[in-house]
Amino acid sequence: LDIMDGHFVPNISFGPGISALIGKATTLPLDCHLMISNPELFVEEFARIGSRYITVQAESTWHLDRILNRIRELGAKPAVSINPATPIENIQWILDLVDMVLVMSVNPGFGGQSLIPYCLDKIRKLREMKPNLDIEIDGGIKLDNILDAKKAGANIFVVGSAIFKTDSPETTCKKFVEKVR
């Protein structure tokens, strides 16, 4: 779930209330990506609604170590996300605190953007640093580049526009799954 506040990113989505309703309507685990300023003010609410993963942007808080530890204390799996221009070195010291790293392969806030190619190099470097780490990629993933992301080392893929802007989202989803199997 992309949680956007109109401040950290230029778009607005929804908050913990709608996220809780989504959680009640599915048996799928919630992965809440907090693209918001001051995420430390909201992690307790997202943990309370049953988020399996709570992902915070490395650039959104001064106390990344503190917030990641707090997420784990609350019973959720901590994850960190980095924007395309953020160096991997900015998160190297907290990699042992997270269950997943999300590499944004577009500038966050709007769907339909093209994947920024150098983000695949960041994924390769992360995979070398932590071979067993879950690495998620979000942004510009399409049928013609998802295998590049997988070969780079991503094992979790966020796909939006490439599915929802098709005539048959269900068929398109099946094509994506076939590609990465």
N, CA, C and O of each residue as an XYZ file, in Angstrom:
724
protein
N       0.847     -1.173      0.000
C       0.000      0.000      0.000
C       0.892      1.235      0.000
O       1.723      1.404      0.893
N       0.727      2.081     -0.979
C       1.504      3.314     -1.063
C       0.804      4.407     -0.263
O      -0.270      4.880     -0.637
N       1.431      4.799      0.845
C       0.890      5.821      1.718
C       1.634      7.125      1.395
O       2.834      7.243      1.646
N       0.906      8.101      0.835
C       1.525      9.351      0.389
C       0.817     10.528      1.040
O      -0.409     10.550      1.147
N       1.611     11.515      1.477
C       1.065     12.605      2.274
C       1.000     13.956      1.578
O       0.559     14.929      2.189
N       1.422     14.050      0.328
C       1.429     15.337     -0.349
C       2.539     16.250      0.116
O       2.619     17.400     -0.315
N       3.404     15.751      0.999
C       4.522     16.548      1.503
C       5.844     15.894      1.138
O       6.666     16.497      0.448
N       6.056     14.666      1.595
C       7.291     13.959      1.215
C       7.283     13.649     -0.278
O       8.316     13.732     -0.942
N       6.126     13.296     -0.792
C       5.919     13.142     -2.235
C       4.768     14.073     -2.627
O       3.953     14.441     -1.782
N       4.701     14.452     -3.905
C       3.708     15.443     -4.297
C       2.270     14.933     -4.426
O       1.371     15.716     -4.733
N       2.044     13.670     -4.205
C       0.707     13.112     -4.346
C       0.150     12.742     -2.975
O       0.904     12.641     -2.007
N      -1.147     12.543     -2.888
C      -1.816     12.129     -1.649
C      -2.585     10.850     -1.948
O      -3.262     10.756     -2.972
N      -2.485      9.859     -1.053
C      -3.261      8.627     -1.251
C      -4.229      8.443     -0.085
O      -5.310      9.032     -0.088
N      -3.866      7.653      0.890
C      -4.752      7.356      2.021
C      -3.885      7.022      3.220
O      -2.663      6.921      3.114
N      -4.532      6.852      4.356
C      -3.799      6.613      5.590
C      -4.153      5.305      6.240
O      -4.618      4.382      5.571
N      -3.938      5.208      7.552
C      -4.165      3.951      8.256
C      -5.627      3.500      8.273
O      -5.886      2.298      8.311
N      -6.577      4.415      8.245
C      -7.992      4.019      8.268
C      -8.384      3.212      7.044
O      -8.959      2.132      7.175
N      -8.085      3.714      5.870
C      -8.378      2.987      4.627
C      -7.528      1.717      4.564
O      -8.001      0.673      4.116
N      -6.274      1.807      5.013
C      -5.400      0.628      5.021
C      -5.995     -0.483      5.881
O      -5.920     -1.657      5.519
N      -6.583     -0.117      7.013
C      -7.219     -1.114      7.880
C      -8.379     -1.785      7.164
O      -8.551     -2.999      7.271
N      -9.179     -1.012      6.435
C     -10.302     -1.584      5.686
C      -9.806     -2.527      4.586
O     -10.410     -3.572      4.341
N      -8.725     -2.164      3.939
C      -8.128     -3.045      2.919
C      -7.674     -4.342      3.584
O      -7.889     -5.431      3.051
N      -7.045     -4.216      4.753
C      -6.585     -5.399      5.478
C      -7.714     -6.340      5.844
O      -7.533     -7.557      5.840
N      -8.885     -5.790      6.163
C     -10.041     -6.628      6.499
C     -10.637     -7.303      5.274
O     -11.322     -8.319      5.397
N     -10.381     -6.748      4.089
C     -10.974     -7.277      2.857
C     -10.090     -8.303      2.154
O     -10.459     -8.822      1.100
N      -8.923     -8.598      2.733
C      -8.010     -9.531      2.070
C      -7.306    -10.408      3.096
O      -7.191    -10.058      4.270
N      -6.845    -11.545      2.624
C      -5.992    -12.392      3.461
C      -4.523    -12.184      3.098
O      -3.640    -12.776      3.718
N      -4.263    -11.349      2.099
C      -2.891    -11.054      1.702
C      -2.211    -10.201      2.763
O      -2.867     -9.387      3.413
N      -0.907    -10.373      2.947
C      -0.198     -9.536      3.920
C      -0.108     -8.096      3.435
O       0.047     -7.839      2.242
N      -0.206     -7.168      4.366
C      -0.073     -5.756      4.022
C       1.388     -5.338      4.092
O       2.082     -5.596      5.075
N       1.834     -4.690      3.031
C       3.168     -4.101      2.942
C       2.917     -2.615      2.764
O       2.609     -2.159      1.663
N       3.046     -1.858      3.849
C       2.723     -0.434      3.828
C       3.982      0.388      3.632
O       4.856      0.427      4.499
N       4.067      1.043      2.489
C       5.208      1.875      2.127
C       4.874      3.314      2.484
O       4.075      3.965      1.811
N       5.500      3.806      3.559
C       5.203      5.135      4.078
C       6.054      6.178      3.360
O       7.189      6.447      3.753
N       5.494      6.757      2.308
C       6.150      7.850      1.587
C       5.627      9.147      2.183
O       4.940      9.935      1.533
N       5.986      9.335      3.460
C       5.441     10.450      4.231
C       6.548     11.086      5.058
O       7.548     10.448      5.387
N       6.347     12.351      5.384
C       7.235     13.018      6.327
C       6.892     12.542      7.737
O       5.740     12.220      8.027
N       7.871     12.502      8.588
C       7.689     12.108      9.994
C       7.014     10.752     10.162
O       6.020     10.654     10.882
N       7.523      9.705      9.519
C       6.869      8.397      9.626
C       6.828      7.858     11.050
O       5.988      7.018     11.372
N       7.723      8.332     11.896
C       7.736      7.853     13.282
C       6.421      8.162     14.000
O       6.096      7.514     14.995
N       5.671      9.134     13.510
C       4.379      9.475     14.113
C       3.278      8.485     13.742
O       2.200      8.515     14.337
N       3.534      7.604     12.763
C       2.470      6.746     12.234
C       2.761      5.246     12.305
O       1.866      4.442     12.044
N       3.985      4.852     12.651
C       4.292      3.415     12.609
C       3.441      2.612     13.583
O       3.092      1.470     13.287
N       3.101      3.179     14.734
C       2.269      2.433     15.679
C       0.892      2.141     15.088
O       0.366      1.041     15.257
N       0.307      3.120     14.396
C      -1.008      2.905     13.785
C      -0.942      1.828     12.703
O      -1.834      0.984     12.612
N       0.104      1.854     11.889
C       0.209      0.855     10.827
C       0.511     -0.526     11.395
O       0.080     -1.529     10.825
N       1.229     -0.601     12.488
C       1.447     -1.891     13.145
C       0.138     -2.401     13.747
O      -0.169     -3.590     13.658
N      -0.623     -1.506     14.352
C      -1.884     -1.882     14.998
C      -2.891     -2.462     13.997
O      -3.681     -3.333     14.362
N      -2.878     -1.997     12.755
C      -3.830     -2.523     11.770
C      -3.357     -3.837     11.154
O      -4.049     -4.422     10.320
N      -2.170     -4.301     11.569
C      -1.712     -5.611     11.114
C      -0.783     -5.610      9.913
O      -0.673     -6.623      9.222
N      -0.121     -4.510      9.653
C       0.840     -4.479      8.542
C       1.938     -5.500      8.800
O       2.545     -5.514      9.871
N       2.192     -6.356      7.811
C       3.305     -7.299      7.950
C       4.629     -6.557      7.791
O       5.543     -6.716      8.599
N       4.717     -5.751      6.747
C       5.905     -4.922      6.522
C       5.521     -3.469      6.682
O       4.459     -3.044      6.227
N       6.379     -2.713      7.325
C       6.264     -1.264      7.329
C       7.564     -0.739      6.752
O       8.641     -0.899      7.327
N       7.426     -0.109      5.600
C       8.590      0.389      4.867
C       8.655      1.897      5.019
O       7.693      2.602      4.714
N       9.796      2.392      5.493
C       9.998      3.831      5.622
C      11.081      4.273      4.648
O      12.031      3.542      4.368
N      10.916      5.468      4.151
C      11.914      6.050      3.261
C      13.117      6.486      4.090
O      12.962      7.178      5.096
N      14.306      6.087      3.675
C      15.518      6.481      4.394
C      15.636      7.999      4.479
O      16.173      8.534      5.448
N      15.133      8.686      3.459
C      15.264     10.135      3.383
C      14.235     10.884      4.233
O      14.307     12.109      4.339
N      13.288     10.179      4.834
C      12.163     10.847      5.505
C      12.341     11.032      7.003
O      11.489     11.645      7.647
N      13.414     10.523      7.570
C      13.570     10.597      9.024
C      15.038     10.799      9.389
O      15.937     10.319      8.698
N      15.259     11.508     10.470
C      16.626     11.701     10.963
C      17.099     10.499     11.759
O      18.303     10.321     11.943
N      16.179      9.668     12.236
C      16.534      8.592     13.159
C      16.096      7.243     12.592
O      15.231      6.571     13.154
N      16.702      6.860     11.478
C      16.314      5.636     10.784
C      16.511      4.404     11.664
O      15.633      3.542     11.718
N      17.627      4.310     12.340
C      17.890      3.177     13.229
C      16.780      3.042     14.261
O      16.261      1.948     14.481
N      16.416      4.153     14.891
C      15.390      4.155     15.942
C      14.035      3.673     15.404
O      13.377      2.841     16.029
N      13.629      4.192     14.257
C      12.307      3.837     13.735
C      12.258      2.381     13.278
O      11.232      1.722     13.440
N      13.347      1.872     12.711
C      13.367      0.466     12.285
C      13.277     -0.465     13.488
O      12.560     -1.465     13.445
N      13.994     -0.149     14.551
C      13.898     -0.950     15.777
C      12.494     -0.873     16.371
O      11.978     -1.872     16.873
N      11.879      0.296     16.318
C      10.526      0.457     16.855
C       9.514     -0.372     16.069
O       8.611     -0.970     16.655
N       9.659     -0.407     14.763
C       8.760     -1.214     13.932
C       8.836     -2.675     14.349
O       7.804     -3.334     14.475
N      10.047     -3.192     14.566
C      10.198     -4.590     14.996
C       9.591     -4.791     16.382
O       8.925     -5.797     16.625
N       9.813     -3.845     17.290
C       9.216     -3.942     18.633
C       7.695     -4.038     18.561
O       7.067     -4.701     19.386
N       7.115     -3.377     17.576
C       5.661     -3.371     17.410
C       5.135     -4.635     16.736
O       3.924     -4.792     16.576
N       6.034     -5.538     16.339
C       5.622     -6.815     15.775
C       5.541     -6.869     14.262
O       5.115     -7.880     13.704
N       5.937     -5.812     13.595
C       5.954     -5.801     12.130
C       7.384     -6.000     11.646
O       8.338     -5.900     12.418
N       7.511     -6.280     10.362
C       8.834     -6.438      9.762
C       9.285     -5.079      9.224
O       8.599     -4.478      8.398
N      10.438     -4.595      9.693
C      10.914     -3.302      9.216
C      11.553     -3.427      7.836
O      12.248     -4.396      7.529
N      11.292     -2.413      7.020
C      11.908     -2.326      5.699
C      12.267     -0.868      5.448
O      11.670      0.047      6.015
N      13.246     -0.680      4.594
C      13.678      0.673      4.240
C      13.626      0.820      2.734
O      13.906     -0.117      1.987
N      13.260      2.019      2.307
C      13.215      2.338      0.887
C      14.161      3.492      0.608
O      14.344      4.389      1.430
N      14.764      3.441     -0.595
C      15.631      4.539     -1.010
C      15.197      5.046     -2.374
O      14.827      4.275     -3.260
N      15.254      6.349     -2.515
C      14.943      6.993     -3.781
C      16.051      6.725     -4.793
O      17.152      6.329     -4.412
N      15.775      6.936     -6.071
C      16.771      6.628     -7.095
C      18.138      7.268     -6.868
O      19.157      6.606     -7.066
N      18.191      8.518     -6.466
C      19.480      9.200     -6.324
C      20.155      8.972     -4.973
O      21.266      9.456     -4.757
N      19.514      8.249     -4.067
C      20.104      7.984     -2.753
C      21.107      6.845     -2.864
O      20.757      5.758     -3.323
N      22.346      7.076     -2.452
C      23.360      6.016     -2.529
C      23.065      4.864     -1.567
O      22.533      5.062     -0.475
N      23.422      3.670     -2.000
C      23.292      2.480     -1.150
C      24.057      2.674      0.163
O      23.628      2.198      1.214
N      25.167      3.363      0.096
C      25.998      3.573      1.293
C      25.227      4.279      2.404
O      25.585      4.149      3.575
N      24.193      5.011      2.068
C      23.394      5.696      3.095
C      22.654      4.729      4.010
O      22.248      5.103      5.110
N      22.477      3.488      3.562
C      21.757      2.519      4.394
C      22.612      1.318      4.790
O      22.102      0.381      5.404
N      23.879      1.328      4.455
C      24.707      0.143      4.709
C      24.757     -0.262      6.181
O      24.870     -1.449      6.486
N      24.677      0.693      7.088
C      24.810      0.379      8.503
C      23.522     -0.158      9.122
O      23.550     -0.675     10.239
N      22.412     -0.048      8.429
C      21.152     -0.540      9.004
C      20.649     -1.798      8.290
O      19.552     -2.271      8.587
N      21.417     -2.338      7.373
C      20.955     -3.514      6.625
C      20.648     -4.703      7.525
O      19.780     -5.514      7.199
N      21.346     -4.819      8.652
C      21.056     -5.924      9.574
C      19.774     -5.694     10.375
O      19.308     -6.603     11.063
N      19.207     -4.512     10.297
C      17.979     -4.199     11.035
C      16.713     -4.427     10.216
O      15.611     -4.403     10.763
N      16.860     -4.648      8.912
C      15.681     -4.723      8.051
C      15.481     -6.121      7.474
O      16.422     -6.899      7.315
N      14.231     -6.403      7.172
C      13.882     -7.653      6.504
C      13.803     -7.469      4.995
O      13.761     -8.443      4.243
N      13.782     -6.203      4.556
C      13.655     -5.939      3.126
C      14.164     -4.530      2.834
O      14.051     -3.620      3.656
N      14.735     -4.379      1.620
C      15.062     -3.059      1.097
C      14.246     -2.863     -0.167
O      14.216     -3.731     -1.039
N      13.590     -1.726     -0.262
C      12.830     -1.348     -1.441
C      13.624     -0.302     -2.207
O      13.885      0.790     -1.702
N      14.005     -0.647     -3.428
C      14.701      0.296     -4.294
C      13.661      0.949     -5.194
O      13.048      0.290     -6.035
N      13.473      2.235     -5.009
C      12.585      2.983     -5.897
C      13.318      3.171     -7.217
O      14.425      3.708     -7.256
N      12.690      2.724     -8.293
C      13.316      2.834     -9.608
C      12.667      3.938    -10.439
O      12.893      4.039    -11.645
N      11.864      4.758     -9.781
C      11.340      6.025    -10.298
C      11.334      6.986     -9.110
O      11.473      6.563     -7.963
N      11.175      8.262     -9.384
C      11.007      9.207     -8.289
C       9.590      9.038     -7.745
O       8.626      9.157     -8.501
N       9.447      8.763     -6.448
C       8.152      8.365     -5.907
C       7.108      9.468     -5.960
O       7.412     10.659     -5.896
N       5.857      9.016     -6.082
C       4.735      9.933     -5.998
C       3.710      9.781     -7.098
O       2.542     10.112     -6.899
N       4.118      9.289     -8.253
C       3.185      9.155     -9.373
C       3.452      7.871    -10.134
O       4.608      7.488    -10.318
N       2.399      7.200    -10.581
C       2.522      6.009    -11.404
C       2.791      6.362    -12.853
O       2.671      7.517    -13.261
N       3.158      5.343    -13.626
C       3.310      5.502    -15.063
C       4.653      6.017    -15.524
O       4.819      6.310    -16.708
N       5.624      6.139    -14.623
C       6.951      6.612    -15.002
C       7.791      5.465    -15.564
O       7.466      4.292    -15.376
N       8.869      5.819    -16.252
C       9.802      4.823    -16.787
C      10.874      4.492    -15.761
O      11.330      5.363    -15.020
N      11.267      3.234    -15.725
C      12.320      2.768    -14.835
C      13.616      3.528    -15.113
O      13.995      3.711    -16.270
N      14.287      3.964    -14.065
C      15.586      4.626    -14.171
C      16.641      3.518    -14.167
O      16.804      2.841    -13.152
N      17.359      3.317    -15.270
C      18.239      2.145    -15.426
C      19.311      1.972    -14.349
O      19.602      0.837    -13.972
N      19.910      3.055    -13.840
C      20.977      2.887    -12.859
C      20.485      2.254    -11.554
O      21.294      1.802    -10.744
N      19.179      2.218    -11.348
C      18.644      1.581    -10.139
C      18.907      0.078    -10.149
O      18.999     -0.533     -9.084
N      19.028     -0.522    -11.315
C      19.371     -1.948    -11.399
C      20.776     -2.191    -10.873
O      21.037     -3.232    -10.270
N      21.687     -1.245    -11.093
C      23.040     -1.366    -10.531
C      23.000     -1.315     -9.010
O      23.771     -2.007     -8.344
N      22.113     -0.507     -8.462
C      21.964     -0.429     -7.006
C      21.485     -1.772     -6.453
O      21.930     -2.212     -5.393
N      20.578     -2.412     -7.182
C      20.083     -3.721     -6.747
C      21.211     -4.742     -6.786
O      21.360     -5.534     -5.855
N      22.007     -4.733     -7.851
C      23.155     -5.653     -7.936
C      24.098     -5.474     -6.740
O      24.547     -6.445     -6.131
N      24.380     -4.230     -6.427
C      25.287     -3.934     -5.315
C      24.685     -4.404     -3.983
O      25.389     -4.983     -3.155
N      23.399     -4.159     -3.779
C      22.728     -4.632     -2.563
C      22.779     -6.148     -2.458
O      23.036     -6.687     -1.382
N      22.537     -6.838     -3.562
C      22.554     -8.308     -3.576
C      23.934     -8.818     -3.191
O      24.039     -9.819     -2.482
N      25.005     -8.148     -3.645
C      26.370     -8.532     -3.259
C      26.597     -8.298     -1.767
O      27.238     -9.106     -1.096
N      26.072     -7.196     -1.257
C      26.272     -6.846      0.152
C      25.534     -7.800      1.085
O      26.065     -8.185      2.127
N      24.313     -8.182      0.717
C      23.464     -9.036      1.565
C      22.782    -10.077      0.686
O      21.664     -9.845      0.226
N      23.417    -11.202      0.442
C      22.874    -12.190     -0.502
C      21.478    -12.716     -0.156
O      20.731    -13.081     -1.064
N      21.105    -12.768      1.116
C      19.806    -13.339      1.497
C      18.723    -12.297      1.767
O      17.635    -12.644      2.226
N      19.000    -11.063      1.496
C      18.065     -9.977      1.755
C      16.940     -9.970      0.726
O      17.182    -10.182     -0.463
N      15.709     -9.728      1.178
C      14.621     -9.479      0.233
C      14.830     -8.093     -0.357
O      14.980     -7.113      0.372
N      14.840     -8.021     -1.688
C      15.005     -6.748     -2.388
C      13.791     -6.550     -3.287
O      13.512     -7.341     -4.187
N      13.090     -5.469     -3.007
C      11.889     -5.115     -3.744
C      12.216     -3.958     -4.686
O      12.993     -3.071     -4.335
N      11.632     -3.965     -5.866
C      11.782     -2.867     -6.810
C      10.403     -2.310     -7.120
O       9.439     -3.054     -7.301
N      10.330     -0.975     -7.177
C       9.054     -0.303     -7.405
C       9.282      0.864     -8.353
O      10.024      1.800     -8.056
N       8.620      0.779     -9.504
C       8.648      1.904    -10.426
C       9.051      1.520    -11.827
O      10.178      1.086    -12.064
N       8.138      1.679    -12.749
C       8.448      1.456    -14.154
C       8.622      0.009    -14.551
O       9.185     -0.281    -15.607
N       8.145     -0.914    -13.715
C       8.276     -2.337    -14.042
C       7.230     -2.694    -15.087
O       6.036     -2.452    -14.912
N       7.714     -3.280    -16.181
C       6.863     -3.681    -17.298
C       7.254     -5.088    -17.738
O       8.274     -5.623    -17.301
N       6.452     -5.669    -18.587
C       6.757     -7.026    -19.072
C       8.114     -7.093    -19.765
O       8.773     -8.133    -19.733
N       8.536     -6.001    -20.386
C       9.801     -6.040    -21.117
C      11.038     -5.730    -20.274
O      12.153     -5.771    -20.793
N      10.864     -5.417    -18.968
C      12.051     -5.167    -18.142
C      12.054     -5.906    -16.806
O      13.018     -5.797    -16.048
N      10.996     -6.655    -16.505
C      10.950     -7.328    -15.202
C      12.057     -8.373    -15.069
O      12.578     -8.588    -13.975
N      12.415     -9.016    -16.165
C      13.506     -9.995    -16.091
C      14.841     -9.317    -15.820
O      15.693     -9.894    -15.144
N      15.042     -8.118    -16.326
C      16.254     -7.361    -16.008
C      16.334     -7.096    -14.511
O      17.403     -7.211    -13.910
N      15.203     -6.743    -13.913
C      15.154     -6.495    -12.470
C      15.439     -7.776    -11.689
O      16.140     -7.753    -10.677
N      14.895     -8.880    -12.162
C      15.134    -10.163    -11.491
C      16.602    -10.563    -11.612
O      17.211    -10.993    -10.632
N      17.169    -10.425    -12.799
C      18.587    -10.760    -12.989
C      19.497     -9.880    -12.154
O      20.560    -10.323    -11.720
N      19.094     -8.641    -11.926
C      19.879     -7.733    -11.092
C      19.870     -8.176     -9.630
O      20.791     -7.857     -8.879
N      18.824     -8.915     -9.222
C      18.759     -9.407     -7.849
C      17.477     -9.117     -7.112
O      17.325     -9.529     -5.962
N      16.546     -8.418     -7.741
C      15.260     -8.172     -7.077
C      14.473     -9.476     -7.002
O      14.492    -10.277     -7.937
N      13.786     -9.681     -5.892
C      12.932    -10.869     -5.760
C      11.487    -10.526     -5.394
O      10.653    -11.419     -5.244
N      11.194     -9.227     -5.251
C       9.831     -8.750     -5.022
C       9.626     -7.584     -5.986
O      10.465     -6.688     -6.077
N       8.496     -7.606     -6.708
C       8.261     -6.642     -7.769
C       6.931     -5.923     -7.559
O       5.892     -6.561     -7.383
N       6.971     -4.601     -7.577
C       5.762     -3.802     -7.494
C       5.424     -3.367     -8.918
O       6.225     -2.726     -9.598
N       4.222     -3.729     -9.347
C       3.777     -3.383    -10.694
C       2.413     -2.714    -10.574
O       1.494     -3.262     -9.965
N       2.291     -1.541    -11.150
C       1.034     -0.814    -11.080
C       0.455     -0.549    -12.451
O      -0.375     -1.311    -12.948
N       0.897      0.531    -13.056
C       0.340      0.968    -14.341
C       0.404     -0.102    -15.410
O      -0.511     -0.219    -16.225
N       1.469     -0.882    -15.419
C       1.630     -1.917    -16.450
C       0.562     -3.000    -16.344
O       0.360     -3.769    -17.283
N      -0.118     -3.060    -15.208
C      -1.242     -3.987    -15.040
C      -2.564     -3.251    -15.193
O      -3.419     -3.651    -15.983
N      -2.727     -2.175    -14.434
C      -4.036     -1.540    -14.335
C      -4.416     -0.688    -15.541
O      -5.575     -0.301    -15.692
N      -3.449     -0.400    -16.392
C      -3.772      0.360    -17.610
C      -3.874     -0.558    -18.828
O      -3.658     -0.130    -19.962
N      -4.204     -1.819    -18.576
C      -4.411     -2.769    -19.676
C      -5.893     -3.131    -19.757
O      -6.668     -2.867    -18.838
N      -6.257     -3.733    -20.864
C      -7.655     -4.147    -21.041
C      -8.014     -5.330    -20.148
O      -9.174     -5.510    -19.777
N      -7.004     -6.138    -19.804
C      -7.258     -7.315    -18.975
C      -6.200     -7.429    -17.880
O      -5.210     -8.139    -18.051
N      -6.401     -6.734    -16.753
C      -5.426     -6.802    -15.664
C      -5.129     -8.234    -15.203
O      -3.982     -8.558    -14.893
N      -6.150     -9.085    -15.158
C      -5.940    -10.462    -14.709
C      -4.989    -11.206    -15.647
O      -4.068    -11.880    -15.184
N      -5.200    -11.092    -16.939
C      -4.321    -11.736    -17.924
C      -2.909    -11.175    -17.825
O      -1.932    -11.921    -17.893
N      -2.804     -9.864    -17.663
C      -1.486     -9.229    -17.550
C      -0.755     -9.709    -16.304
O       0.451     -9.952    -16.349
N      -1.471     -9.846    -15.196
C      -0.856    -10.376    -13.963
C      -0.277    -11.762    -14.208
O       0.840    -12.059    -13.782
N      -1.023    -12.593    -14.880
C      -0.550    -13.950    -15.171
C       0.714    -13.909    -16.013
O       1.622    -14.711    -15.797
N       0.791    -12.989    -16.967
C       1.985    -12.854    -17.805
C       3.202    -12.447    -16.961
O       4.305    -12.952    -17.169
N       2.991    -11.540    -16.018
C       4.087    -11.134    -15.128
C       4.581    -12.311    -14.296
O       5.786    -12.517    -14.158
N       3.650    -13.080    -13.743
C       4.032    -14.223    -12.916
C       4.806    -15.248    -13.743
O       5.812    -15.787    -13.281
N       4.345    -15.514    -14.949
C       5.050    -16.447    -15.837
C       6.469    -15.979    -16.127
O       7.384    -16.800    -16.199
N       6.665    -14.696    -16.291
C       7.992    -14.146    -16.605
C       8.992    -14.389    -15.480
O      10.154    -14.698    -15.745
N       8.558    -14.255    -14.238
C       9.518    -14.328    -13.122
C       9.618    -15.695    -12.466
O      10.410    -15.879    -11.541
N       8.834    -16.648    -12.925
C       8.923    -17.997    -12.335
C      10.216    -18.665    -12.672
O      10.452    -19.800    -12.257
